C-alpha positions as a LaTeX table, in Angstrom:
\begin{tabular}{lrrr}
\hline
Residue & $x$ (\AA) & $y$ (\AA) & $z$ (\AA) \\
\hline
Unk1 & 0.00 & 0.00 & 0.00 \\
Unk2 & 2.87 & 2.34 & 0.80 \\
Unk3 & 4.17 & 1.87 & $-2.76$ \\
Unk4 & 0.78 & 2.89 & $-4.18$ \\
Unk5 & 0.68 & 5.97 & $-1.98$ \\
Unk6 & 4.20 & 6.95 & $-3.05$ \\
Unk7 & 3.37 & 6.35 & $-6.72$ \\
Unk8 & 0.32 & 8.58 & $-6.34$ \\
Unk9 & 2.45 & 11.31 & $-4.75$ \\
Unk10 & 5.06 & 11.02 & $-7.50$ \\
Unk11 & 2.38 & 11.23 & $-10.19$ \\
Unk12 & 0.88 & 14.26 & $-8.47$ \\
Unk13 & 4.30 & 15.97 & $-8.36$ \\
Unk14 & 4.76 & 15.29 & $-12.07$ \\
Unk15 & 1.30 & 16.66 & $-12.84$ \\
Unk16 & 2.05 & 19.81 & $-10.84$ \\
Unk17 & 5.31 & 20.30 & $-12.74$ \\
Unk18 & 3.37 & 20.00 & $-16.02$ \\
Unk19 & 0.75 & 22.53 & $-14.89$ \\
Unk20 & $-1.92$ & 20.05 & $-13.80$ \\
Unk21 & $-2.35$ & 18.18 & $-10.50$ \\
Unk22 & $-5.71$ & 19.58 & $-9.48$ \\
Unk23 & $-8.50$ & 17.22 & $-8.38$ \\
Unk24 & $-12.16$ & 18.11 & $-8.53$ \\
Unk25 & $-13.57$ & 19.36 & $-5.24$ \\
Unk26 & $-17.24$ & 20.17 & $-4.70$ \\
Unk27 & $-17.82$ & 23.92 & $-4.64$ \\
Unk28 & $-18.30$ & 24.12 & $-0.86$ \\
Unk29 & $-15.01$ & 22.32 & $-0.19$ \\
Unk30 & $-13.19$ & 24.34 & $-2.84$ \\
Unk31 & $-14.25$ & 27.54 & $-1.05$ \\
Unk32 & $-13.32$ & 26.20 & 2.38 \\
Unk33 & $-9.96$ & 24.74 & 1.32 \\
Unk34 & $-8.63$ & 27.34 & $-1.11$ \\
Unk35 & $-5.58$ & 25.29 & $-2.18$ \\
Unk36 & $-7.08$ & 21.90 & $-1.39$ \\
Unk37 & $-7.47$ & 20.83 & $-5.02$ \\
Unk38 & $-3.69$ & 20.79 & $-5.51$ \\
Unk39 & $-2.65$ & 19.54 & $-2.06$ \\
Unk40 & $-1.36$ & 15.99 & $-1.80$ \\
Unk41 & $-3.85$ & 15.01 & 0.90 \\
Unk42 & $-6.77$ & 15.48 & $-1.49$ \\
Unk43 & $-5.28$ & 13.36 & $-4.28$ \\
Unk44 & $-6.48$ & 9.85 & $-5.06$ \\
Unk45 & $-4.62$ & 6.85 & $-3.62$ \\
Unk46 & $-5.28$ & 4.96 & $-6.88$ \\
Unk47 & $-5.06$ & 7.63 & $-9.58$ \\
Unk48 & $-5.91$ & 6.95 & $-13.21$ \\
Unk49 & $-2.99$ & 6.60 & $-15.61$ \\
Unk50 & $-4.42$ & 9.31 & $-17.87$ \\
Unk51 & $-5.77$ & 12.77 & $-17.23$ \\
Unk52 & $-9.11$ & 13.68 & $-18.78$ \\
Unk53 & $-11.03$ & 16.83 & $-19.59$ \\
Unk54 & $-14.04$ & 16.83 & $-17.30$ \\
Unk55 & $-15.55$ & 20.14 & $-18.30$ \\
Unk56 & $-15.55$ & 20.92 & $-22.03$ \\
Unk57 & $-16.55$ & 24.55 & $-21.33$ \\
Unk58 & $-13.44$ & 25.31 & $-19.28$ \\
Unk59 & $-11.15$ & 22.66 & $-20.76$ \\
Unk60 & $-9.95$ & 21.74 & $-17.27$ \\
Unk61 & $-7.80$ & 18.64 & $-17.41$ \\
Unk62 & $-7.69$ & 16.51 & $-14.28$ \\
Unk63 & $-6.67$ & 13.09 & $-13.11$ \\
Unk64 & $-9.40$ & 11.00 & $-11.51$ \\
Unk65 & $-9.26$ & 7.77 & $-9.56$ \\
Unk66 & $-8.81$ & 4.52 & $-11.41$ \\
Unk67 & $-12.05$ & 2.80 & $-12.36$ \\
Unk68 & $-13.15$ & $-0.03$ & $-10.07$ \\
Unk69 & $-12.68$ & $-2.54$ & $-12.90$ \\
Unk70 & $-9.05$ & $-1.45$ & $-13.27$ \\
Unk71 & $-8.50$ & $-1.75$ & $-9.54$ \\
Unk72 & $-10.03$ & $-5.23$ & $-9.55$ \\
Unk73 & $-7.70$ & $-6.31$ & $-12.37$ \\
Unk74 & $-4.68$ & $-4.95$ & $-10.47$ \\
Unk75 & $-5.69$ & $-6.80$ & $-7.27$ \\
Unk76 & $-6.14$ & $-10.09$ & $-9.15$ \\
Unk77 & $-2.77$ & $-9.65$ & $-10.89$ \\
Unk78 & $-1.02$ & $-8.85$ & $-7.59$ \\
Unk79 & $-2.53$ & $-11.98$ & $-6.00$ \\
Unk80 & $-1.41$ & $-14.11$ & $-8.96$ \\
Unk81 & 2.08 & $-12.56$ & $-8.90$ \\
Unk82 & 2.30 & $-13.32$ & $-5.18$ \\
Unk83 & 1.48 & $-16.97$ & $-5.89$ \\
Unk84 & $-1.80$ & $-16.88$ & $-3.99$ \\
Unk85 & $-4.20$ & $-19.71$ & $-4.79$ \\
Unk86 & $-7.21$ & $-18.07$ & $-3.13$ \\
Unk87 & $-9.55$ & $-15.74$ & $-4.98$ \\
Unk88 & $-8.70$ & $-12.16$ & $-3.95$ \\
Unk89 & $-10.96$ & $-9.22$ & $-4.78$ \\
Unk90 & $-11.29$ & $-5.58$ & $-3.81$ \\
Unk91 & $-14.08$ & $-6.74$ & $-1.49$ \\
Unk92 & $-11.62$ & $-9.17$ & 0.14 \\
Unk93 & $-9.29$ & $-6.25$ & 0.87 \\
Unk94 & $-12.16$ & $-4.26$ & 2.39 \\
Unk95 & $-13.13$ & $-7.24$ & 4.53 \\
Unk96 & $-9.52$ & $-7.67$ & 5.68 \\
Unk97 & $-9.29$ & $-3.93$ & 6.45 \\
Unk98 & $-12.47$ & $-3.98$ & 8.55 \\
Unk99 & $-11.52$ & $-7.19$ & 10.36 \\
Unk100 & $-8.04$ & $-5.88$ & 11.12 \\
Unk101 & $-9.39$ & $-2.62$ & 12.55 \\
Unk102 & $-11.80$ & $-4.46$ & 14.82 \\
Unk103 & $-9.47$ & $-7.26$ & 15.88 \\
Unk104 & $-6.15$ & $-5.43$ & 16.27 \\
Unk105 & $-7.16$ & $-1.82$ & 16.89 \\
Unk106 & $-10.48$ & $-2.26$ & 18.71 \\
Unk107 & $-12.05$ & 0.45 & 16.57 \\
Unk108 & $-15.54$ & 1.68 & 17.44 \\
Unk109 & $-18.20$ & 0.06 & 15.23 \\
Unk110 & $-19.68$ & 3.46 & 14.32 \\
Unk111 & $-16.29$ & 4.72 & 13.16 \\
Unk112 & $-15.87$ & 1.59 & 11.07 \\
Unk113 & $-19.34$ & 2.13 & 9.63 \\
Unk114 & $-18.26$ & 5.60 & 8.45 \\
Unk115 & $-14.97$ & 4.35 & 7.03 \\
Unk116 & $-16.72$ & 1.62 & 5.04 \\
Unk117 & $-19.49$ & 3.96 & 3.89 \\
Unk118 & $-22.28$ & 1.79 & 5.22 \\
Unk119 & $-25.62$ & 3.57 & 5.61 \\
Unk120 & $-26.81$ & 1.02 & 8.17 \\
Unk121 & $-24.68$ & $-0.25$ & 11.06 \\
Unk122 & $-26.19$ & $-3.73$ & 10.53 \\
Unk123 & $-24.06$ & $-4.02$ & 7.39 \\
Unk124 & $-20.96$ & $-3.26$ & 9.47 \\
Unk125 & $-21.88$ & $-5.68$ & 12.25 \\
Unk126 & $-21.06$ & $-8.67$ & 10.04 \\
Unk127 & $-17.39$ & $-7.94$ & 10.76 \\
Unk128 & $-17.85$ & $-8.43$ & 14.51 \\
Unk129 & $-17.66$ & $-12.23$ & 14.07 \\
Unk130 & $-13.92$ & $-11.90$ & 14.69 \\
Unk131 & $-14.61$ & $-10.60$ & 18.17 \\
Unk132 & $-16.42$ & $-13.80$ & 19.26 \\
Unk133 & $-13.15$ & $-15.58$ & 19.99 \\
Unk134 & $-12.15$ & $-12.74$ & 22.34 \\
Unk135 & $-15.47$ & $-13.03$ & 24.18 \\
Unk136 & $-14.94$ & $-16.79$ & 24.59 \\
Unk137 & $-11.58$ & $-16.21$ & 26.33 \\
Unk138 & $-12.97$ & $-13.79$ & 28.92 \\
Unk139 & $-14.63$ & $-16.44$ & 31.06 \\
Unk140 & $-17.14$ & $-15.96$ & 33.82 \\
Unk141 & $-16.60$ & $-12.61$ & 35.60 \\
Unk142 & $-17.87$ & $-14.08$ & 38.88 \\
Unk143 & $-15.17$ & $-16.77$ & 38.76 \\
Unk144 & $-12.57$ & $-14.05$ & 38.36 \\
Unk145 & $-13.97$ & $-12.19$ & 41.36 \\
Unk146 & $-14.00$ & $-15.23$ & 43.67 \\
Unk147 & $-10.67$ & $-16.66$ & 42.58 \\
Unk148 & $-8.70$ & $-13.95$ & 44.38 \\
\hline
\end{tabular}
């Protein structure tokens, strides 16, 4: 992932040097963050290989994020190149991300819901299955109290 982030930063630097490097920001954000459109933090993690003209009236040329189909192809290729026999998809990465945040970082379920973009927390709760093993190791709290 770090390599992708660095590649995105390098591509952004190149675009800036060529007079581009501006992402689209909704009008409200563009007013609030005056230079946000050219700042690295607003750039896409998975940028498209080509820039495109998004507004024929102004001729503005921008780089957008890679299409989901392109990202899926890249994930499948990376899994094959790594010698993985299992089917790996973008969804698999999202599932791993959510599981890791819950299991290793103990992230709040509502925060995870926001990160995953779920409208309903019930969709996020499917990831709490990883926490069951932790619950099983706790034991009876009364036994803990009386064992002292």
